[in-house]
Coordinates of C-alpha atoms and ligand atoms in Angstrom, one line a residue:
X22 CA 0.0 0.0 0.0
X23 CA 1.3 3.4 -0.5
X24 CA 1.9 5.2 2.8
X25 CA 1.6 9.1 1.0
X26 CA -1.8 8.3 -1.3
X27 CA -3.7 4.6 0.0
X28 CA -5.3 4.4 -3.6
X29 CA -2.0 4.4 -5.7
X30 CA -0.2 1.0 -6.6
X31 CA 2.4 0.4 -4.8
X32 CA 5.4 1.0 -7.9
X33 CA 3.2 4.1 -9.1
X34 CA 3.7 4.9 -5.8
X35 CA 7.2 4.6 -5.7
X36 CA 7.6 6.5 -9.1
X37 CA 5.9 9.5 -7.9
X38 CA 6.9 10.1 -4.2
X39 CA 10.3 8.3 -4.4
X40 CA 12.1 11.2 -6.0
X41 CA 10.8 13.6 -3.1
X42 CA 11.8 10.9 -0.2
X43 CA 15.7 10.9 -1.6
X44 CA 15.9 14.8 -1.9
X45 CA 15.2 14.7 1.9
X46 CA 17.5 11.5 2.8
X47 CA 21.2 12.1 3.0
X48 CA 22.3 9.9 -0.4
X49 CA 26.3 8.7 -0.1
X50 CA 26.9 7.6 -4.4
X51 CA 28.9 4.0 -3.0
X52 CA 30.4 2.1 -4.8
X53 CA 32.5 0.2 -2.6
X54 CA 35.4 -2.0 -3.8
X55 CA 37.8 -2.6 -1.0
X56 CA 34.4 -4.6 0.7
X57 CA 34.2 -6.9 -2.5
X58 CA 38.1 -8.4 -1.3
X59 CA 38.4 -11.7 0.5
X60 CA 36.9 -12.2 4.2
X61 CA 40.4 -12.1 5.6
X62 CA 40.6 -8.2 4.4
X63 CA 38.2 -7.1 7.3
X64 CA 35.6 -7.9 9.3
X65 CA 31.9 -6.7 9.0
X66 CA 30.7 -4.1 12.2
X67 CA 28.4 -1.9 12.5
X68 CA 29.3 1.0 14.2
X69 CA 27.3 1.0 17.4
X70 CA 24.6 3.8 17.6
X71 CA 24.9 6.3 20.4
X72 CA 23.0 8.4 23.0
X73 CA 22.3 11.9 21.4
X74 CA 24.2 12.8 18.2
X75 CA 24.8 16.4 17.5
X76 CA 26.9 18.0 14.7
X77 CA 30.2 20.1 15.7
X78 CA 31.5 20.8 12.3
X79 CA 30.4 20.0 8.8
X80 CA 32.8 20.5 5.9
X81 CA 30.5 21.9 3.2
X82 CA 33.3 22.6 0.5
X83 CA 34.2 19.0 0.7
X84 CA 30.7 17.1 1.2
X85 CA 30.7 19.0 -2.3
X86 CA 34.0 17.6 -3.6
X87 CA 32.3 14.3 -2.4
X88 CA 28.9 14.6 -4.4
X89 CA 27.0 15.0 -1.2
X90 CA 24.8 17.1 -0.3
X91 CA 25.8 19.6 2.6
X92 CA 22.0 20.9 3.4
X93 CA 21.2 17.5 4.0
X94 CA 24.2 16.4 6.2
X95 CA 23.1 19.2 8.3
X96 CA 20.0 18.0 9.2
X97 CA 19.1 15.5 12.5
X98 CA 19.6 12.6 10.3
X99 CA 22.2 13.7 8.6
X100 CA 23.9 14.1 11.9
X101 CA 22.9 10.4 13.2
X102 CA 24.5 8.9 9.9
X103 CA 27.9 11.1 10.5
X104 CA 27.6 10.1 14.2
X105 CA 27.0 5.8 13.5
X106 CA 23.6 6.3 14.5
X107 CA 21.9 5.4 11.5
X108 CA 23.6 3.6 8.6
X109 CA 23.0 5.3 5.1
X110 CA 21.7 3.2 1.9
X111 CA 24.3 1.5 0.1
X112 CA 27.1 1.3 3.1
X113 CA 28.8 -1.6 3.6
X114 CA 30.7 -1.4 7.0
X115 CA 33.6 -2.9 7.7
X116 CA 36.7 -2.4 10.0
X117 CA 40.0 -3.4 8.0
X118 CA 42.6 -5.6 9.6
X119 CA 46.2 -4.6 9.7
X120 CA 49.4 -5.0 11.9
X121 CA 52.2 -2.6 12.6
X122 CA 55.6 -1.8 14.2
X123 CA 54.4 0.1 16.7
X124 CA 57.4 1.7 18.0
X125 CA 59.3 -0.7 16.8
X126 CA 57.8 -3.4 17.8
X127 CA 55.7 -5.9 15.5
X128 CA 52.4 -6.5 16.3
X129 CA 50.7 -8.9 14.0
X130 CA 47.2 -7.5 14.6
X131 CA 45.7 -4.1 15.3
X132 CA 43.3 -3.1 12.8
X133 CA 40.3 -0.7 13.1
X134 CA 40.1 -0.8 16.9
X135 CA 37.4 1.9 16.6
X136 CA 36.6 2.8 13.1
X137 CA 34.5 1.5 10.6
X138 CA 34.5 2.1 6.4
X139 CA 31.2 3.0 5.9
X140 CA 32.4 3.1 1.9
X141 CA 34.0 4.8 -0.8
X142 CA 32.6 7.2 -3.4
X143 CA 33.8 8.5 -6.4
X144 CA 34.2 12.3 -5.9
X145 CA 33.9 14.9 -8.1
X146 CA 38.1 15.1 -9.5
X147 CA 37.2 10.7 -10.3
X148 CA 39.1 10.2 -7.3
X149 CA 38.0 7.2 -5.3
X150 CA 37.2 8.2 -1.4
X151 CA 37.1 5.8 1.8
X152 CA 34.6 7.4 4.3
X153 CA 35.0 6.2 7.5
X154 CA 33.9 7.1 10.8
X155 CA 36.7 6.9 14.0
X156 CA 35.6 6.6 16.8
X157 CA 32.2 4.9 16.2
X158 CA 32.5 2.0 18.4
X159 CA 34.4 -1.4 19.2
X160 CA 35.0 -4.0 16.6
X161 CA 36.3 -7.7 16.8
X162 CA 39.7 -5.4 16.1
X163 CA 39.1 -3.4 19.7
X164 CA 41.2 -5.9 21.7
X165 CA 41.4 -3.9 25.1
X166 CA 39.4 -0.2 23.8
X167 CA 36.8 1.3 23.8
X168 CA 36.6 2.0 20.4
X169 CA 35.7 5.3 21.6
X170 CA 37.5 8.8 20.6
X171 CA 37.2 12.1 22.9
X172 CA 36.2 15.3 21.7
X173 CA 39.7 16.6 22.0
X174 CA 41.8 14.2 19.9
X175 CA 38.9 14.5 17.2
X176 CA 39.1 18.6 16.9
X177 CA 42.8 17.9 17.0
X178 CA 42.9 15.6 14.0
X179 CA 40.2 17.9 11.9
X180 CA 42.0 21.2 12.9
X181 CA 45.6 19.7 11.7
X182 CA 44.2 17.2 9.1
X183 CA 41.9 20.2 7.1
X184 CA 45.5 22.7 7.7
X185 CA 47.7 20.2 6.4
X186 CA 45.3 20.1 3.2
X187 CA 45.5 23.9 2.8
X188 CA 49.3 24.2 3.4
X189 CA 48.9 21.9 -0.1
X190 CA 50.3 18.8 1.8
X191 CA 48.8 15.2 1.0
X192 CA 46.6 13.9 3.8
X193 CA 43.2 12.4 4.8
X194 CA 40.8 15.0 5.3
X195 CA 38.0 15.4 7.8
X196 CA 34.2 15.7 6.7
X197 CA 32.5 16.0 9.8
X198 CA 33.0 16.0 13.6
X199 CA 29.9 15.6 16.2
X200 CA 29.6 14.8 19.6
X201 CA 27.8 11.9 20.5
X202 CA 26.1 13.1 23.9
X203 CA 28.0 9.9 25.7
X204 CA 30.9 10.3 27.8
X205 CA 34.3 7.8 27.0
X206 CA 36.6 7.0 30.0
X207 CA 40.1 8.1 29.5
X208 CA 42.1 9.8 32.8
X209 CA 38.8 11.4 33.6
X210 CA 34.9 11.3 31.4
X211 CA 35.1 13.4 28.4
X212 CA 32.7 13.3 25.9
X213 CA 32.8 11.3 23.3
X214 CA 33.1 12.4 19.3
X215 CA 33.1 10.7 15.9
X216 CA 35.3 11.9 13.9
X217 CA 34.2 11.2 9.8
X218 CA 37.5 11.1 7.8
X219 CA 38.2 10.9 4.3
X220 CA 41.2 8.7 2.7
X221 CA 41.8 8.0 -0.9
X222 CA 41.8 4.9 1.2
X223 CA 42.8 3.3 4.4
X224 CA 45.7 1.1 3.5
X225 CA 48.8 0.8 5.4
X226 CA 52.1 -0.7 5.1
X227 CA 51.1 -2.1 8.4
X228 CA 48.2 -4.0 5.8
X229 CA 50.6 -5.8 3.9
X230 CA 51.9 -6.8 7.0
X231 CA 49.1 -8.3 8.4
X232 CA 49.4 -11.0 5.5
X233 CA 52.9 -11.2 4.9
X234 CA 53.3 -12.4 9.4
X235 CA 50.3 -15.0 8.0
X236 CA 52.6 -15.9 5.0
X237 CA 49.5 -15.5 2.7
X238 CA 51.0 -14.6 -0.2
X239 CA 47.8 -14.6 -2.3
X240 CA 46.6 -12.0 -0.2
X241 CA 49.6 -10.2 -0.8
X242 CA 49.2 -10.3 -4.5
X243 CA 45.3 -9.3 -4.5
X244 CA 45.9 -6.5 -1.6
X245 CA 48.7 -5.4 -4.4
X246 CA 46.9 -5.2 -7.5
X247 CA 44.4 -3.2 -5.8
X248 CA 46.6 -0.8 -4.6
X249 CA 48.1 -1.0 -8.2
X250 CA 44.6 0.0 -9.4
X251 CA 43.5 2.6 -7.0
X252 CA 46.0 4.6 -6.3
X253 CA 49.2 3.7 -9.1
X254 CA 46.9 3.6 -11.9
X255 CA 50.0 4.0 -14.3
X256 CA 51.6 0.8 -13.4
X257 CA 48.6 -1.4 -14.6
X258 CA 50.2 -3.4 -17.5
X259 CA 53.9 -2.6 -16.1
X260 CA 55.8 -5.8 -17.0
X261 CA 57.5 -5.6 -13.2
X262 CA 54.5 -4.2 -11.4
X263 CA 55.1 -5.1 -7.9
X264 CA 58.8 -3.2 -8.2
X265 CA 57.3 -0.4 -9.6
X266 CA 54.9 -0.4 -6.6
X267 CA 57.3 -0.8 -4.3
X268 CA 59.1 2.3 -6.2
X269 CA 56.1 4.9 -6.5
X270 CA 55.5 4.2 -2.6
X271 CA 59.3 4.7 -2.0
X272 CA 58.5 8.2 -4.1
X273 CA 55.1 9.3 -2.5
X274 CA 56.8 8.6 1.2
X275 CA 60.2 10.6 0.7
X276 CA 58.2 13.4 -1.3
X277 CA 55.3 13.4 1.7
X278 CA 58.4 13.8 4.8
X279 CA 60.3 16.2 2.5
X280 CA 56.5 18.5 2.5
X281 CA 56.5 17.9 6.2
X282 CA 60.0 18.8 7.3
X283 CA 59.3 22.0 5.2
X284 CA 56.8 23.4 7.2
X285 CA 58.0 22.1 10.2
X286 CA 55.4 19.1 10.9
X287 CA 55.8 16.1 13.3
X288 CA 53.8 13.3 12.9
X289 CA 54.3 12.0 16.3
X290 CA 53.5 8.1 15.6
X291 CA 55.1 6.9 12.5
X292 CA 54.3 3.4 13.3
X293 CA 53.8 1.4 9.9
X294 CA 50.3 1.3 10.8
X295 CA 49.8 4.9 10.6
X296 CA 52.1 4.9 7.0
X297 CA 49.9 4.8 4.2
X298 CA 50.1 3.7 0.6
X299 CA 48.9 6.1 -1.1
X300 CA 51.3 8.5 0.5
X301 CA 49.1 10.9 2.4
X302 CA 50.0 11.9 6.0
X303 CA 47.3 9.7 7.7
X304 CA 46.3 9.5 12.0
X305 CA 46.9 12.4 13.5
X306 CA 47.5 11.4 17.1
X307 CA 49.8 13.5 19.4
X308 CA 51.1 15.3 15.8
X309 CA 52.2 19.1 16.2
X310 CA 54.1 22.0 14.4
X311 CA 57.0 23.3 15.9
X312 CA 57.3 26.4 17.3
X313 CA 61.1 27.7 17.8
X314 CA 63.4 25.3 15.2
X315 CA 64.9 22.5 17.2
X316 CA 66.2 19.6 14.8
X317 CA 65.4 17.1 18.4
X318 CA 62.1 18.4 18.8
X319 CA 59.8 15.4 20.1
X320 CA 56.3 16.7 21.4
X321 CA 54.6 13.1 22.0
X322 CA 54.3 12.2 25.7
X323 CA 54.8 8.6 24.6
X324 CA 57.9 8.9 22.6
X325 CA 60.3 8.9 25.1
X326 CA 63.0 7.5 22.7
X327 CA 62.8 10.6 21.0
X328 CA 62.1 8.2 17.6
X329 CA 60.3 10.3 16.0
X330 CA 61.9 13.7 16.5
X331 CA 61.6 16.4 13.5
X332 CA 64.4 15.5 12.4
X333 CA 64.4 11.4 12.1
X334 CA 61.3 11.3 9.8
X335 CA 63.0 10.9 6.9
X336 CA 65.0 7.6 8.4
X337 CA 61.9 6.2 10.2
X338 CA 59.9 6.3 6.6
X339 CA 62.9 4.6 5.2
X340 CA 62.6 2.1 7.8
X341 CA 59.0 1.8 7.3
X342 CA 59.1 1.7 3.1
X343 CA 61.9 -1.9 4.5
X344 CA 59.6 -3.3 6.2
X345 CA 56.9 -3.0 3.0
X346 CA 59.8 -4.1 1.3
X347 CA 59.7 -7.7 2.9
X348 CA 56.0 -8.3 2.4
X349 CA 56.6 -7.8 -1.0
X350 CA 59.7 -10.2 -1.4
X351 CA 57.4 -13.1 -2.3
X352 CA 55.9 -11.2 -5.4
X353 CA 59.5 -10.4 -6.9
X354 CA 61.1 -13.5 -7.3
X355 CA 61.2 -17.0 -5.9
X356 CA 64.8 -16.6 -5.7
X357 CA 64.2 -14.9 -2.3
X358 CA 68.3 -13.7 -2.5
X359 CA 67.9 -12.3 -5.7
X360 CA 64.7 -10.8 -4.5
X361 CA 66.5 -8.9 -1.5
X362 CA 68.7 -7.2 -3.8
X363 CA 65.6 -6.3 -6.1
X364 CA 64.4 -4.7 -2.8
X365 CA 67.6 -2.9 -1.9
X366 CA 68.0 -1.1 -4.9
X367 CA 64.7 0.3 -5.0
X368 CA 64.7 1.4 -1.4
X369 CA 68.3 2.4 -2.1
X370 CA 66.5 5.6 -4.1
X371 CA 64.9 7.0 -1.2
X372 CA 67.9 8.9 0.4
X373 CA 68.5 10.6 -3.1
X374 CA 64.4 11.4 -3.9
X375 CA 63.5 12.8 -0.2
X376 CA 66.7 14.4 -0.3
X377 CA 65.9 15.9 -3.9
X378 CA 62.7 17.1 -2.9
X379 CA 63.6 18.7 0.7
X380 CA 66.7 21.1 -1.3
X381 CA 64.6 22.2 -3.5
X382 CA 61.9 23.5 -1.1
X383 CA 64.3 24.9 0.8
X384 CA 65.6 26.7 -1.5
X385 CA 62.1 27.9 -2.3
X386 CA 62.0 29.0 0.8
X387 CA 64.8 31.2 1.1
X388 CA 63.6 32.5 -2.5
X389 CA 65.4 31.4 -4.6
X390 CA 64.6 30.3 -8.5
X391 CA 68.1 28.9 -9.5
X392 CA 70.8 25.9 -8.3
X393 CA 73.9 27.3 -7.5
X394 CA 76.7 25.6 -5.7
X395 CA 77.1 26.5 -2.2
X396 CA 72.9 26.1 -2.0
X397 CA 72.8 23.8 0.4
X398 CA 75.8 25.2 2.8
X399 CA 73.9 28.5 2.5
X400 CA 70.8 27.0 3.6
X401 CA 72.3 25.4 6.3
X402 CA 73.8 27.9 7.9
X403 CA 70.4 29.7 8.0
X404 CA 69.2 26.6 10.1
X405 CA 72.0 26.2 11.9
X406 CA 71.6 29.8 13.5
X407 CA 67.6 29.3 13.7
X408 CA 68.7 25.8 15.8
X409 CA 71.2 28.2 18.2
X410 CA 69.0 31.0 18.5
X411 CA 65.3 29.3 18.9
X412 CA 64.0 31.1 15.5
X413 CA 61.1 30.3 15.3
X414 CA 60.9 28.3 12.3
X415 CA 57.6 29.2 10.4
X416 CA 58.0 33.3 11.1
X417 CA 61.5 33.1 10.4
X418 CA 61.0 32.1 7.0
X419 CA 57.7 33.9 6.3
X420 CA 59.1 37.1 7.5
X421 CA 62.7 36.4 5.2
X422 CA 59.8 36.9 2.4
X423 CA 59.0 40.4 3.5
X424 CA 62.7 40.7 4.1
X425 CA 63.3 40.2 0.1
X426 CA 60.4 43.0 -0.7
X427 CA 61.6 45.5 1.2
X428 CA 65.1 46.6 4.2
X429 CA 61.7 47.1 6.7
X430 CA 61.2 43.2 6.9
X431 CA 65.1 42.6 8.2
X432 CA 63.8 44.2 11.7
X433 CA 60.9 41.3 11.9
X434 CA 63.1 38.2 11.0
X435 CA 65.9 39.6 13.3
X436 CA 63.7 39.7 16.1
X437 CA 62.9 36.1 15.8
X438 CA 67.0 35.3 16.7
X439 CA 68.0 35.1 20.4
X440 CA 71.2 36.8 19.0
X441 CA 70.2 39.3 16.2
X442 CA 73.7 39.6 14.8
X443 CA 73.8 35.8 13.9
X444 CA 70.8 36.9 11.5
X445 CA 73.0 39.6 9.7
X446 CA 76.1 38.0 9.1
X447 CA 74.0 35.4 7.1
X448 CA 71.7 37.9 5.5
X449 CA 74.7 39.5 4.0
X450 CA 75.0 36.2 1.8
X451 CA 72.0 35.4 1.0
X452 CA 71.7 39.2 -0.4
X453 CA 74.9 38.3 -2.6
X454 CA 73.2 34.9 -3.8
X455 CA 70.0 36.6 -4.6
X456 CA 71.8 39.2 -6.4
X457 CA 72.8 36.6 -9.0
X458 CA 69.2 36.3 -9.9
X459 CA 67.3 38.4 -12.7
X460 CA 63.7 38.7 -10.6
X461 CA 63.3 41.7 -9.0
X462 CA 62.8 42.2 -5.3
X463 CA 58.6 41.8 -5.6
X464 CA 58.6 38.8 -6.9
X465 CA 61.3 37.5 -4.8
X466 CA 58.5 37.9 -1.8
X467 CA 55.7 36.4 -3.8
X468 CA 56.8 33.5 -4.4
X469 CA 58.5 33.3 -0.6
X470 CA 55.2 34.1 0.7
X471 CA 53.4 31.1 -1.7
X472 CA 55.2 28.5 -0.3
X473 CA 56.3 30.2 3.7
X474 CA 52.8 30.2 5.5
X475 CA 51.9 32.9 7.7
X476 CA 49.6 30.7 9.9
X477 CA 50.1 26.9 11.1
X478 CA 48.4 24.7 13.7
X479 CA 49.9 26.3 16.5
X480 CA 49.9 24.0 19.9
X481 CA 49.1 26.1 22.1
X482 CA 46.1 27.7 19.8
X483 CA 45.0 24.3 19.4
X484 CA 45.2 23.1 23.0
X485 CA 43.0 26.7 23.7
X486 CA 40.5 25.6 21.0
X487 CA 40.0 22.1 22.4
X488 CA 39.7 23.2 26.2
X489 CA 36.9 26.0 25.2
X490 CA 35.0 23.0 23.5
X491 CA 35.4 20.5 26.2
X492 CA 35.2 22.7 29.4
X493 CA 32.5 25.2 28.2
X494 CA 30.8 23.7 25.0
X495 CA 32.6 26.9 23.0
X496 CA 33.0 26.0 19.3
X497 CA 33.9 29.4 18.1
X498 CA 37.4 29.2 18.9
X499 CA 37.9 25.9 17.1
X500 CA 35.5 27.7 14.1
X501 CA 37.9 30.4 14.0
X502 CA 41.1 28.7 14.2
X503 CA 39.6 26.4 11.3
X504 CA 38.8 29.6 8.9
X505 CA 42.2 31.3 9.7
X506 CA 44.3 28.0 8.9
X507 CA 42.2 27.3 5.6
X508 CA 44.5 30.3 4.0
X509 CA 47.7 29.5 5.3
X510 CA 49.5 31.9 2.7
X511 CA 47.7 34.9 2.6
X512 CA 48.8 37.6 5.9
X513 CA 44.8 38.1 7.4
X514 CA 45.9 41.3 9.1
X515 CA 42.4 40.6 11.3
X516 CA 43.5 37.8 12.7
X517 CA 47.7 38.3 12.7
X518 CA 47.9 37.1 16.2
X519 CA 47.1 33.5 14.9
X520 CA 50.7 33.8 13.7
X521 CA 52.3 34.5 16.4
X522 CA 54.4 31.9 18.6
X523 CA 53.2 31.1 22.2
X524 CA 54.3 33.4 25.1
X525 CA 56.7 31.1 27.3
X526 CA 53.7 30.6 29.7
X527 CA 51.7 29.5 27.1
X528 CA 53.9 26.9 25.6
X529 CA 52.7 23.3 24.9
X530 CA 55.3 20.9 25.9
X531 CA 53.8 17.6 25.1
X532 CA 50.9 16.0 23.3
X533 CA 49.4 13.4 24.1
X534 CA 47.3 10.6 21.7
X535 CA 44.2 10.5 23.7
X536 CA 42.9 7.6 22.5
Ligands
AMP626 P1 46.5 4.6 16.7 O1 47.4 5.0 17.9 O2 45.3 5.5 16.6 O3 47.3 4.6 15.4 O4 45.9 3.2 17.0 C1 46.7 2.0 17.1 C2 45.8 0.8 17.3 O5 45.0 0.9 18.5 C3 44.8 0.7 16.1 O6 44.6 -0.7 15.9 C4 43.6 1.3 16.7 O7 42.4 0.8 16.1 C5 43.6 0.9 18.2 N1 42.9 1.8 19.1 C6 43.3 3.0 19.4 N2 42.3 3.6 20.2 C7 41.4 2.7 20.4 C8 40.2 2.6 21.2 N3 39.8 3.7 21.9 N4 39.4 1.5 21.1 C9 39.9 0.4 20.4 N5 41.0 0.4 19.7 C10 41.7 1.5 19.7
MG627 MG1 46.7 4.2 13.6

């Protein structure tokens, strides 16, 4: 019977009234693939419906990008789907299984401990999209969690995942945050938030490791080809494909730890589990941007070791793209010696490609458009003096572009060096090198300033946000912090004390995961 007009047949029913029922549903386009892989991939969950969903944040521009429709996220339901209330129409939930070095240490299974794929969808650049909700309840991949997440971490990840996509650095991205009116247990109660994150997908070296510790090497080859597929497209009919994988991950890696070291990122928890595929920066835990630059710097409460300072990225993704290495032995050659070497010489490219890549932006961000000799020792010295005199890294640089404009900006990049002089003596230099150049003074500064952002996920802004959201229910610091960080590059004079490094008393020392 139809519910809307008792007289009408049930399919004329459906013809007439359907069209107005999906206008009013939230409709996600899946078309899931990574669900359609053997039972071994994942298991199937549910996330777990909670008390009172209620939506923090919506990204609009991106539900766009997505082929969804904001208005309707934004409604009650809308808000229960984004929150694991309510599961939309053509989902098909899973949590993925994966291991990891966690620290070093191998553990052959972690997995989606408290996230769940609701799908992928094809957005609106052809680009195939994971959407998954974190923090939407446990899964047979929970072991001893929760599979909660706290409001905190989940502004945390959104705040640094949505700057890290403006500053033009691959990453996941976050589509939504709400609060699900339940409280998760940590130190003390906090309440509990979903985060909704978006992936060109969710695989991990720490994936091919789950297989490779079960010696599946079928697996291997199927979890291969679909990475071949989905995110090296170019390699399909490659007459070595699994090399050629191996190498393009090796190339997204040492390109992805060159972007970070440039603006002065650390990931915090470069774990193999937390090293993606497809080469964006994925899980923001106890990430953060330093402030003064400090080569050591380690913010992560956890990372006592001081493993993955600043300045060992580069090593630790090396050691991460070996271990991917090994899984993929099997698939080069049965001649396991001969494969080794195979391995070895692709990995053996990293050094030169991160190395390639991190050069070259530095010397972007000291403004310059040619390759001279004596680059790099230029460069150097500039961050050997920022080390010794706590410059802080991100004004230093941004304030070296107004520097190039105009003899007004020397004053501001000065100031940032405990010992001004050590400034001048290198400034004197750099004016000689950039006097070997044809471009004039104006766009010297442009081009500085399009590649040295003004504003960056500050800590202690970011701590501030999160404690006016937990304590008082106050989203319009994290609002704020969110719009100013979207335009990373362009000076905001409204909002110029976003740029600004914390006073000593409000210095963040340590972050922690939260999870
Ligand atoms: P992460 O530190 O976020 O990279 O997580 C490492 C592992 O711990 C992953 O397998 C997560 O799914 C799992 N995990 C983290 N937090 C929780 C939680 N609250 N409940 C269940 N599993 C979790
Ligand atoms: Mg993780």
């Amino acid at each position: 019977m139809c519910p809307f007009l008792p007289n009408l047949g049930s399919s004329l029913c459906h013809h007439v009234f359907q069209p107005y029922l999906d206008a009013m549903t939230v409709h996600f386009p899946f078309q899931n693939s990574y669900s359609a892989l053997p039972d071994s991939f994942f298991a199937r969950v549910a996330p777990t419906p909670v008390a009172a969903p209620r939506l923090i944040k919506l990204n609009r521009p991106l539900a766009v990008q997505l082929g969804l429709d904001p208005d309707v996220l934004e409604t009650p339901e809308g808000a229960e789907i984004l929150a694991g209330k309510t599961v939309p129409a053509g989902a098909d939930p899973i949590a993925m299984a994966y291991a990891g070095h966690q620290f070093g240490q191998f553990v052959p299974q972690l997995g989606d401990g408290r996230a769940v794929l609701l799908g992928e969808v094809i957005d609106k650049d052809g680009i195939r999209r994971d959407i998954q909700l974190k923090g939407s309840g446990p899964t047979p991949f929970s072991r001893r969690g929760d599979g909660r997440a706290a409001l905190g971490p989940v502004l945390r990840e959104y705040i640094v995942s949505e700057a890290m996509f403006a500053l033009g650095i691959p990453t996941t991205r976050s589509l939504a945050a709400v609060v699900t009116g339940e409280h998760v247990i940590r130190e003390t109660a906090l309440p509990g938030a979903v985060l909704t994150r978006v992936a060109s997908s969710h695989i991990r070296v720490g994936t091919f490791q789950f297989f490779a510790v079960r010696r599946d090497t079928d697996a291997i080859r199927r979890l291969a080809d679909h990475v071949i597929a989905r995110h090296y497209p170019e390699l399909l009919g490659n007459e070595r494909p699994y090399h050629a994988l191996l190498a393009g991950v090796v190339t997204r890696q040492a390109n992805l730890i060159a972007r970070w070291l440039l603006v002065g990122f650390i990931h915090g928890v470069m774990n193999t589990d937390n090293s993606s595929i497809s080469g964006e920066t994925i899980d923001y835990g106890p990430c953060a941007f330093m402030d003064a630059y400090n080569p050591a710097q380690v913010f992560s409460s956890i990372d006592e070791m001081g493993r993955y300072a600043y300045a060992n990225q580069p090593r630790i993704a090396l050691w991460n793209l070996t271990r991917l290495a090994e899984c993929l032995l099997p698939l080069f050659s049965e001649d396991q010696e001969k494969a080794v070497a195979e391995a070895q010489d692709i990995l053996g490219a990293f050094p030169e490609t991160f190395s390639k890549a991190y050069q070259a932006g530095l010397r972007r961000k000291v403004g310059l458009f040619t390759e001279h000799d004596g680059d790099e020792a230029l460069i150097q010295d500039l961050l050997d003096a920022m080390a010794k005199n706590q410059a802080d890294f991100t004004l230093t640089f941004r304030k070296l572009g107004d520097a190039a404009g105009d003899e007004t900006g020397v004053a501001d990049v000065r100031a940032q060096f405990m010992d001004p002089a050590a400034f001048d003596e290198w400034a004197k230099r750099w004016r000689e090198r950039t006097a070997l150049e044809s471009q004039t003074a104006a766009e010297r500064r442009t081009a500085m300033h399009a590649v040295n952002p003004a504003f960056i996920p500050r800590n202690h802004r970011v701590e501030a946000v999160i404690q006016a959201a937990v304590n008082n229910d106050d989203y319009a610091p994290f609002e704020e912090l969110v719009k100013v960080l979207a335009k990373p590059f362009e000076d905001q004079p409204e909002y110029a004390a976003y740029a600004d490094p914390p006073l000593p008393s409000q210095r963040v020392l340590q972050t922690f995961c939260g999870t």
